Amino acid sequence: MILEPTPDQIIFYQIIQTALAKLYRAGKEPNIKKVCGLDVAYRNETATAAAVILQIGKGVVEKSIVKGRSQFPYIPTLLYAREAPLLLAAYKNLKTTPDLIVVDGHGIAHPRKAGLATIIGILLDKPTIGVAKRLLVGEVKESNKVLARIFYKSRCVGYRVKPEGSKAFYISPGYKIGLNGVKRIIQLLGLRYPVVLKEADRIARCWS
DNA sequence: GCGACAG
DNA sequence: ATCTTGTCGC
Ligand SMILES: [Mg+2]
Protein backbone atom coordinates (compact mmCIF):
# COMPACT_ATOMS: atom_id res chain seq x y z
CA MET A 1 0.00 0.00 0.00
CA ILE A 2 1.10 3.54 -0.76
CA LEU A 3 0.49 5.56 2.39
CA GLU A 4 -0.53 9.20 2.21
CA PRO A 5 2.25 11.59 3.16
CA THR A 6 1.72 13.49 6.42
CA PRO A 7 1.21 17.29 6.28
CA ASP A 8 4.82 17.64 7.44
CA GLN A 9 6.08 15.52 4.57
CA ILE A 10 4.06 17.58 2.08
CA ILE A 11 5.67 20.75 3.41
CA PHE A 12 9.09 19.14 3.25
CA TYR A 13 8.71 18.28 -0.44
CA GLN A 14 7.42 21.78 -1.16
CA ILE A 15 10.43 23.36 0.52
CA ILE A 16 12.85 21.19 -1.44
CA GLN A 17 11.01 22.17 -4.60
CA THR A 18 11.14 25.89 -3.86
CA ALA A 19 14.87 25.64 -3.11
CA LEU A 20 15.58 23.75 -6.35
CA ALA A 21 13.61 26.31 -8.34
CA LYS A 22 16.23 28.95 -7.47
CA LEU A 23 18.82 26.89 -9.33
CA TYR A 24 17.04 27.25 -12.66
CA ARG A 25 19.18 28.63 -15.49
CA ALA A 26 18.25 29.28 -19.11
CA GLY A 27 21.65 28.09 -20.25
CA LYS A 28 22.61 28.27 -23.93
CA GLU A 29 20.98 26.69 -26.95
CA PRO A 30 22.27 23.13 -27.44
CA ASN A 31 22.90 21.52 -30.81
CA ILE A 32 20.38 18.73 -30.74
CA LYS A 33 21.44 15.45 -32.33
CA LYS A 34 20.17 13.00 -29.73
CA VAL A 35 17.09 13.47 -27.54
CA CYS A 36 15.93 11.41 -24.57
CA GLY A 37 12.25 10.85 -23.74
CA LEU A 38 11.13 10.04 -20.19
CA ASP A 39 7.79 8.60 -19.08
CA VAL A 40 6.22 6.30 -16.49
CA ALA A 41 3.33 3.83 -16.69
CA TYR A 42 1.46 2.24 -13.78
CA ARG A 43 -0.23 -1.07 -13.17
CA ASN A 44 -1.61 -1.43 -9.68
CA GLU A 45 1.29 -0.80 -7.28
CA THR A 46 3.96 -1.27 -9.92
CA ALA A 47 5.53 1.63 -11.78
CA THR A 48 7.47 1.17 -15.03
CA ALA A 49 9.79 3.94 -16.23
CA ALA A 50 11.13 4.18 -19.76
CA ALA A 51 14.05 6.24 -21.05
CA VAL A 52 14.32 6.33 -24.84
CA ILE A 53 17.08 7.82 -26.99
CA LEU A 54 16.15 9.09 -30.40
CA GLN A 55 18.82 10.18 -32.86
CA ILE A 56 17.54 12.87 -35.20
CA GLY A 57 17.00 11.48 -38.66
CA LYS A 58 17.86 7.95 -37.55
CA GLY A 59 15.24 6.81 -35.02
CA VAL A 60 15.45 5.02 -31.68
CA VAL A 61 19.02 4.01 -30.85
CA GLU A 62 18.67 2.98 -27.19
CA LYS A 63 16.10 2.33 -24.51
CA SER A 64 16.10 1.58 -20.79
CA ILE A 65 13.25 0.20 -18.70
CA VAL A 66 13.16 0.16 -14.90
CA LYS A 67 10.42 -1.23 -12.70
CA GLY A 68 9.68 -0.35 -9.09
CA ARG A 69 6.89 0.11 -6.59
CA SER A 70 4.96 3.37 -6.32
CA GLN A 71 6.38 5.02 -3.24
CA PHE A 72 4.37 8.22 -3.34
CA PRO A 73 0.80 9.05 -4.43
CA TYR A 74 -0.05 11.47 -7.19
CA ILE A 75 -0.49 14.92 -5.69
CA PRO A 76 -0.87 17.85 -8.11
CA THR A 77 2.28 20.07 -7.93
CA LEU A 78 4.28 17.22 -6.33
CA LEU A 79 4.53 14.88 -9.31
CA TYR A 80 8.31 14.86 -8.93
CA ALA A 81 8.07 13.05 -5.62
CA ARG A 82 6.17 10.26 -7.35
CA GLU A 83 8.03 9.95 -10.64
CA ALA A 84 11.52 11.46 -10.43
CA PRO A 85 13.24 8.58 -8.59
CA LEU A 86 12.34 5.89 -11.13
CA LEU A 87 12.88 8.19 -14.12
CA LEU A 88 16.37 9.03 -12.87
CA ALA A 89 17.11 5.32 -12.45
CA ALA A 90 15.98 4.60 -16.00
CA TYR A 91 18.03 7.50 -17.38
CA LYS A 92 21.17 6.41 -15.56
CA ASN A 93 20.93 2.97 -17.16
CA LEU A 94 21.54 4.50 -20.56
CA LYS A 95 25.02 4.45 -22.06
CA THR A 96 24.17 7.18 -24.59
CA THR A 97 24.44 10.84 -23.56
CA PRO A 98 21.63 12.94 -25.10
CA ASP A 99 21.77 16.66 -25.90
CA LEU A 100 18.25 17.22 -24.58
CA ILE A 101 15.82 15.41 -22.28
CA VAL A 102 12.07 15.64 -22.92
CA VAL A 103 9.94 14.91 -19.86
CA ASP A 104 6.24 14.03 -19.69
CA GLY A 105 5.02 16.83 -17.39
CA HIS A 106 5.65 20.54 -16.86
CA GLY A 107 8.91 22.43 -16.33
CA ILE A 108 8.73 25.97 -14.94
CA ALA A 109 5.00 26.22 -15.69
CA HIS A 110 4.42 25.34 -12.06
CA PRO A 111 3.25 27.16 -8.89
CA ARG A 112 6.78 26.97 -7.46
CA LYS A 113 8.49 27.14 -10.86
CA ALA A 114 9.90 23.65 -10.47
CA GLY A 115 7.85 20.95 -12.16
CA LEU A 116 9.14 17.42 -12.81
CA ALA A 117 11.12 18.44 -15.91
CA THR A 118 12.94 21.20 -14.02
CA ILE A 119 13.89 18.94 -11.14
CA ILE A 120 15.09 16.15 -13.43
CA GLY A 121 17.25 18.66 -15.30
CA ILE A 122 18.80 20.09 -12.14
CA LEU A 123 19.54 16.67 -10.66
CA LEU A 124 21.17 15.48 -13.89
CA ASP A 125 22.64 18.87 -14.84
CA LYS A 126 21.25 18.40 -18.34
CA PRO A 127 19.02 20.53 -20.63
CA THR A 128 15.37 19.52 -20.21
CA ILE A 129 11.95 20.65 -21.38
CA GLY A 130 8.56 19.66 -20.01
CA VAL A 131 5.78 18.54 -22.33
CA ALA A 132 2.30 18.13 -20.82
CA LYS A 133 -1.08 17.23 -22.24
CA ARG A 134 -2.92 19.60 -19.92
CA LEU A 135 -2.20 22.82 -18.05
CA LEU A 136 -1.43 22.79 -14.33
CA VAL A 137 -1.36 26.55 -13.84
CA GLY A 138 -1.50 29.64 -16.03
CA GLU A 139 -3.59 30.77 -18.94
CA VAL A 140 -3.11 30.76 -22.69
CA LYS A 141 -2.96 34.14 -24.39
CA GLU A 142 -3.93 34.55 -28.04
CA SER A 143 -5.27 31.00 -28.09
CA ASN A 144 -6.29 31.48 -31.69
CA LYS A 145 -2.68 30.93 -32.70
CA VAL A 146 -1.07 27.54 -33.31
CA LEU A 147 1.81 28.63 -31.11
CA ALA A 148 0.45 30.59 -28.14
CA ARG A 149 2.15 31.80 -24.98
CA ILE A 150 1.23 30.55 -21.50
CA PHE A 151 1.17 33.21 -18.77
CA TYR A 152 1.33 32.69 -15.03
CA LYS A 153 1.43 35.63 -12.62
CA SER A 154 2.02 37.99 -15.53
CA ARG A 155 5.04 36.02 -16.72
CA CYS A 156 5.37 33.92 -19.85
CA VAL A 157 6.25 30.41 -18.66
CA GLY A 158 5.91 28.41 -21.86
CA TYR A 159 3.86 27.69 -24.96
CA ARG A 160 0.73 25.86 -25.97
CA VAL A 161 1.01 24.16 -29.33
CA LYS A 162 -2.24 23.37 -31.12
CA PRO A 163 -1.58 21.67 -34.48
CA GLU A 164 -4.41 21.95 -37.00
CA GLY A 165 -6.71 19.01 -36.44
CA SER A 166 -4.77 17.64 -33.45
CA LYS A 167 -4.94 17.90 -29.68
CA ALA A 168 -3.08 20.71 -27.98
CA PHE A 169 -0.04 20.15 -25.74
CA TYR A 170 1.98 22.42 -23.49
CA ILE A 171 5.74 22.98 -23.42
CA SER A 172 7.82 24.83 -20.84
CA PRO A 173 11.53 25.14 -20.10
CA GLY A 174 12.85 22.56 -17.66
CA TYR A 175 16.50 23.44 -17.09
CA LYS A 176 19.37 24.94 -19.10
CA ILE A 177 16.78 25.94 -21.71
CA GLY A 178 15.00 29.30 -21.94
CA LEU A 179 11.80 30.39 -23.65
CA ASN A 180 13.68 31.05 -26.88
CA GLY A 181 15.24 27.62 -26.73
CA VAL A 182 11.83 26.04 -26.22
CA LYS A 183 10.44 27.98 -29.16
CA ARG A 184 13.29 26.75 -31.35
CA ILE A 185 12.76 23.15 -30.23
CA ILE A 186 9.04 23.38 -30.99
CA GLN A 187 9.91 24.33 -34.56
CA LEU A 188 12.45 21.53 -34.71
CA LEU A 189 9.61 19.16 -33.74
CA GLY A 190 7.62 20.48 -36.66
CA LEU A 191 4.94 21.77 -34.26
CA ARG A 192 4.10 18.13 -33.45
CA TYR A 193 3.85 16.20 -30.19
CA PRO A 194 7.38 14.80 -29.61
CA VAL A 195 7.87 11.37 -31.20
CA VAL A 196 10.39 10.52 -28.48
CA LEU A 197 7.68 10.92 -25.82
CA LYS A 198 5.19 8.83 -27.76
CA GLU A 199 7.87 6.14 -27.86
CA ALA A 200 8.66 6.41 -24.14
CA ASP A 201 4.94 6.22 -23.36
CA ARG A 202 4.42 3.22 -25.63
CA ILE A 203 7.42 1.32 -24.26
CA ALA A 204 6.61 2.05 -20.61
CA ARG A 205 3.04 0.86 -21.13
CA CYS A 206 4.17 -2.18 -23.06
CA TRP A 207 6.45 -3.33 -20.23
CA SER A 208 3.97 -2.55 -17.44
C1' DG B 1 -13.59 28.72 2.73
C1' DC B 2 -14.14 27.10 -2.33
C1' DG B 3 -12.49 25.35 -6.53
C1' DA B 4 -8.62 23.92 -9.67
C1' DC B 5 -5.37 20.55 -10.08
C1' DA B 6 0.84 17.72 -14.72
C1' DG B 7 0.73 12.07 -14.28
C1' DA C 1 -2.19 7.49 -14.62
C1' DT C 2 -5.87 3.54 -15.04
C1' DC C 3 -10.42 1.10 -15.51
C1' DT C 4 -12.70 -0.36 -20.70
C1' DT C 5 -16.33 -1.82 -26.25
C1' DG C 6 -18.09 -0.13 -29.42
C1' DT C 7 -18.58 3.62 -32.24
C1' DC C 8 -18.15 8.11 -34.92
C1' DG C 9 -15.56 10.36 -38.50
C1' DC C 10 -11.68 11.41 -41.75
MG1 LIG D 1 3.07 9.81 -18.85
Coordinates of C-alpha atoms (C1' of nucleotides) and ligand atoms in Angstrom, one line a residue:
Chain A
M1 CA 0.0 0.0 0.0
I2 CA 1.1 3.5 -0.8
L3 CA 0.5 5.6 2.4
E4 CA -0.5 9.2 2.2
P5 CA 2.2 11.6 3.2
T6 CA 1.7 13.5 6.4
P7 CA 1.2 17.3 6.3
D8 CA 4.8 17.6 7.4
Q9 CA 6.1 15.5 4.6
I10 CA 4.1 17.6 2.1
I11 CA 5.7 20.7 3.4
F12 CA 9.1 19.1 3.2
Y13 CA 8.7 18.3 -0.4
Q14 CA 7.4 21.8 -1.2
I15 CA 10.4 23.4 0.5
I16 CA 12.9 21.2 -1.4
Q17 CA 11.0 22.2 -4.6
T18 CA 11.1 25.9 -3.9
A19 CA 14.9 25.6 -3.1
L20 CA 15.6 23.8 -6.3
A21 CA 13.6 26.3 -8.3
K22 CA 16.2 28.9 -7.5
L23 CA 18.8 26.9 -9.3
Y24 CA 17.0 27.2 -12.7
R25 CA 19.2 28.6 -15.5
A26 CA 18.2 29.3 -19.1
G27 CA 21.7 28.1 -20.3
K28 CA 22.6 28.3 -23.9
E29 CA 21.0 26.7 -26.9
P30 CA 22.3 23.1 -27.4
N31 CA 22.9 21.5 -30.8
I32 CA 20.4 18.7 -30.7
K33 CA 21.4 15.4 -32.3
K34 CA 20.2 13.0 -29.7
V35 CA 17.1 13.5 -27.5
C36 CA 15.9 11.4 -24.6
G37 CA 12.2 10.8 -23.7
L38 CA 11.1 10.0 -20.2
D39 CA 7.8 8.6 -19.1
V40 CA 6.2 6.3 -16.5
A41 CA 3.3 3.8 -16.7
Y42 CA 1.5 2.2 -13.8
R43 CA -0.2 -1.1 -13.2
N44 CA -1.6 -1.4 -9.7
E45 CA 1.3 -0.8 -7.3
T46 CA 4.0 -1.3 -9.9
A47 CA 5.5 1.6 -11.8
T48 CA 7.5 1.2 -15.0
A49 CA 9.8 3.9 -16.2
A50 CA 11.1 4.2 -19.8
A51 CA 14.1 6.2 -21.1
V52 CA 14.3 6.3 -24.8
I53 CA 17.1 7.8 -27.0
L54 CA 16.1 9.1 -30.4
Q55 CA 18.8 10.2 -32.9
I56 CA 17.5 12.9 -35.2
G57 CA 17.0 11.5 -38.7
K58 CA 17.9 7.9 -37.6
G59 CA 15.2 6.8 -35.0
V60 CA 15.4 5.0 -31.7
V61 CA 19.0 4.0 -30.9
E62 CA 18.7 3.0 -27.2
K63 CA 16.1 2.3 -24.5
S64 CA 16.1 1.6 -20.8
I65 CA 13.3 0.2 -18.7
V66 CA 13.2 0.2 -14.9
K67 CA 10.4 -1.2 -12.7
G68 CA 9.7 -0.4 -9.1
R69 CA 6.9 0.1 -6.6
S70 CA 5.0 3.4 -6.3
Q71 CA 6.4 5.0 -3.2
F72 CA 4.4 8.2 -3.3
P73 CA 0.8 9.1 -4.4
Y74 CA 0.0 11.5 -7.2
I75 CA -0.5 14.9 -5.7
P76 CA -0.9 17.8 -8.1
T77 CA 2.3 20.1 -7.9
L78 CA 4.3 17.2 -6.3
L79 CA 4.5 14.9 -9.3
Y80 CA 8.3 14.9 -8.9
A81 CA 8.1 13.0 -5.6
R82 CA 6.2 10.3 -7.4
E83 CA 8.0 10.0 -10.6
A84 CA 11.5 11.5 -10.4
P85 CA 13.2 8.6 -8.6
L86 CA 12.3 5.9 -11.1
L87 CA 12.9 8.2 -14.1
L88 CA 16.4 9.0 -12.9
A89 CA 17.1 5.3 -12.4
A90 CA 16.0 4.6 -16.0
Y91 CA 18.0 7.5 -17.4
K92 CA 21.2 6.4 -15.6
N93 CA 20.9 3.0 -17.2
L94 CA 21.5 4.5 -20.6
K95 CA 25.0 4.4 -22.1
T96 CA 24.2 7.2 -24.6
T97 CA 24.4 10.8 -23.6
P98 CA 21.6 12.9 -25.1
D99 CA 21.8 16.7 -25.9
L100 CA 18.2 17.2 -24.6
I101 CA 15.8 15.4 -22.3
V102 CA 12.1 15.6 -22.9
V103 CA 9.9 14.9 -19.9
D104 CA 6.2 14.0 -19.7
G105 CA 5.0 16.8 -17.4
H106 CA 5.6 20.5 -16.9
G107 CA 8.9 22.4 -16.3
I108 CA 8.7 26.0 -14.9
A109 CA 5.0 26.2 -15.7
H110 CA 4.4 25.3 -12.1
P111 CA 3.2 27.2 -8.9
R112 CA 6.8 27.0 -7.5
K113 CA 8.5 27.1 -10.9
A114 CA 9.9 23.6 -10.5
G115 CA 7.9 20.9 -12.2
L116 CA 9.1 17.4 -12.8
A117 CA 11.1 18.4 -15.9
T118 CA 12.9 21.2 -14.0
I119 CA 13.9 18.9 -11.1
I120 CA 15.1 16.1 -13.4
G121 CA 17.3 18.7 -15.3
I122 CA 18.8 20.1 -12.1
L123 CA 19.5 16.7 -10.7
L124 CA 21.2 15.5 -13.9
D125 CA 22.6 18.9 -14.8
K126 CA 21.2 18.4 -18.3
P127 CA 19.0 20.5 -20.6
T128 CA 15.4 19.5 -20.2
I129 CA 12.0 20.7 -21.4
G130 CA 8.6 19.7 -20.0
V131 CA 5.8 18.5 -22.3
A132 CA 2.3 18.1 -20.8
K133 CA -1.1 17.2 -22.2
R134 CA -2.9 19.6 -19.9
L135 CA -2.2 22.8 -18.1
L136 CA -1.4 22.8 -14.3
V137 CA -1.4 26.6 -13.8
G138 CA -1.5 29.6 -16.0
E139 CA -3.6 30.8 -18.9
V140 CA -3.1 30.8 -22.7
K141 CA -3.0 34.1 -24.4
E142 CA -3.9 34.6 -28.0
S143 CA -5.3 31.0 -28.1
N144 CA -6.3 31.5 -31.7
K145 CA -2.7 30.9 -32.7
V146 CA -1.1 27.5 -33.3
L147 CA 1.8 28.6 -31.1
A148 CA 0.4 30.6 -28.1
R149 CA 2.2 31.8 -25.0
I150 CA 1.2 30.5 -21.5
F151 CA 1.2 33.2 -18.8
Y152 CA 1.3 32.7 -15.0
K153 CA 1.4 35.6 -12.6
S154 CA 2.0 38.0 -15.5
R155 CA 5.0 36.0 -16.7
C156 CA 5.4 33.9 -19.9
V157 CA 6.3 30.4 -18.7
G158 CA 5.9 28.4 -21.9
Y159 CA 3.9 27.7 -25.0
R160 CA 0.7 25.9 -26.0
V161 CA 1.0 24.2 -29.3
K162 CA -2.2 23.4 -31.1
P163 CA -1.6 21.7 -34.5
E164 CA -4.4 22.0 -37.0
G165 CA -6.7 19.0 -36.4
S166 CA -4.8 17.6 -33.5
K167 CA -4.9 17.9 -29.7
A168 CA -3.1 20.7 -28.0
F169 CA 0.0 20.2 -25.7
Y170 CA 2.0 22.4 -23.5
I171 CA 5.7 23.0 -23.4
S172 CA 7.8 24.8 -20.8
P173 CA 11.5 25.1 -20.1
G174 CA 12.8 22.6 -17.7
Y175 CA 16.5 23.4 -17.1
K176 CA 19.4 24.9 -19.1
I177 CA 16.8 25.9 -21.7
G178 CA 15.0 29.3 -21.9
L179 CA 11.8 30.4 -23.6
N180 CA 13.7 31.1 -26.9
G181 CA 15.2 27.6 -26.7
V182 CA 11.8 26.0 -26.2
K183 CA 10.4 28.0 -29.2
R184 CA 13.3 26.8 -31.4
I185 CA 12.8 23.1 -30.2
I186 CA 9.0 23.4 -31.0
Q187 CA 9.9 24.3 -34.6
L188 CA 12.5 21.5 -34.7
L189 CA 9.6 19.2 -33.7
G190 CA 7.6 20.5 -36.7
L191 CA 4.9 21.8 -34.3
R192 CA 4.1 18.1 -33.4
Y193 CA 3.8 16.2 -30.2
P194 CA 7.4 14.8 -29.6
V195 CA 7.9 11.4 -31.2
V196 CA 10.4 10.5 -28.5
L197 CA 7.7 10.9 -25.8
K198 CA 5.2 8.8 -27.8
E199 CA 7.9 6.1 -27.9
A200 CA 8.7 6.4 -24.1
D201 CA 4.9 6.2 -23.4
R202 CA 4.4 3.2 -25.6
I203 CA 7.4 1.3 -24.3
A204 CA 6.6 2.0 -20.6
R205 CA 3.0 0.9 -21.1
C206 CA 4.2 -2.2 -23.1
W207 CA 6.5 -3.3 -20.2
S208 CA 4.0 -2.5 -17.4
Chain B
dG1 C1' -13.6 28.7 2.7
dC2 C1' -14.1 27.1 -2.3
dG3 C1' -12.5 25.4 -6.5
dA4 C1' -8.6 23.9 -9.7
dC5 C1' -5.4 20.6 -10.1
dA6 C1' 0.8 17.7 -14.7
dG7 C1' 0.7 12.1 -14.3
Chain C
dA1 C1' -2.2 7.5 -14.6
dT2 C1' -5.9 3.5 -15.0
dC3 C1' -10.4 1.1 -15.5
dT4 C1' -12.7 -0.4 -20.7
dT5 C1' -16.3 -1.8 -26.2
dG6 C1' -18.1 -0.1 -29.4
dT7 C1' -18.6 3.6 -32.2
dC8 C1' -18.2 8.1 -34.9
dG9 C1' -15.6 10.4 -38.5
dC10 C1' -11.7 11.4 -41.7
Ligands
MG1 MG 3.1 9.8 -18.9

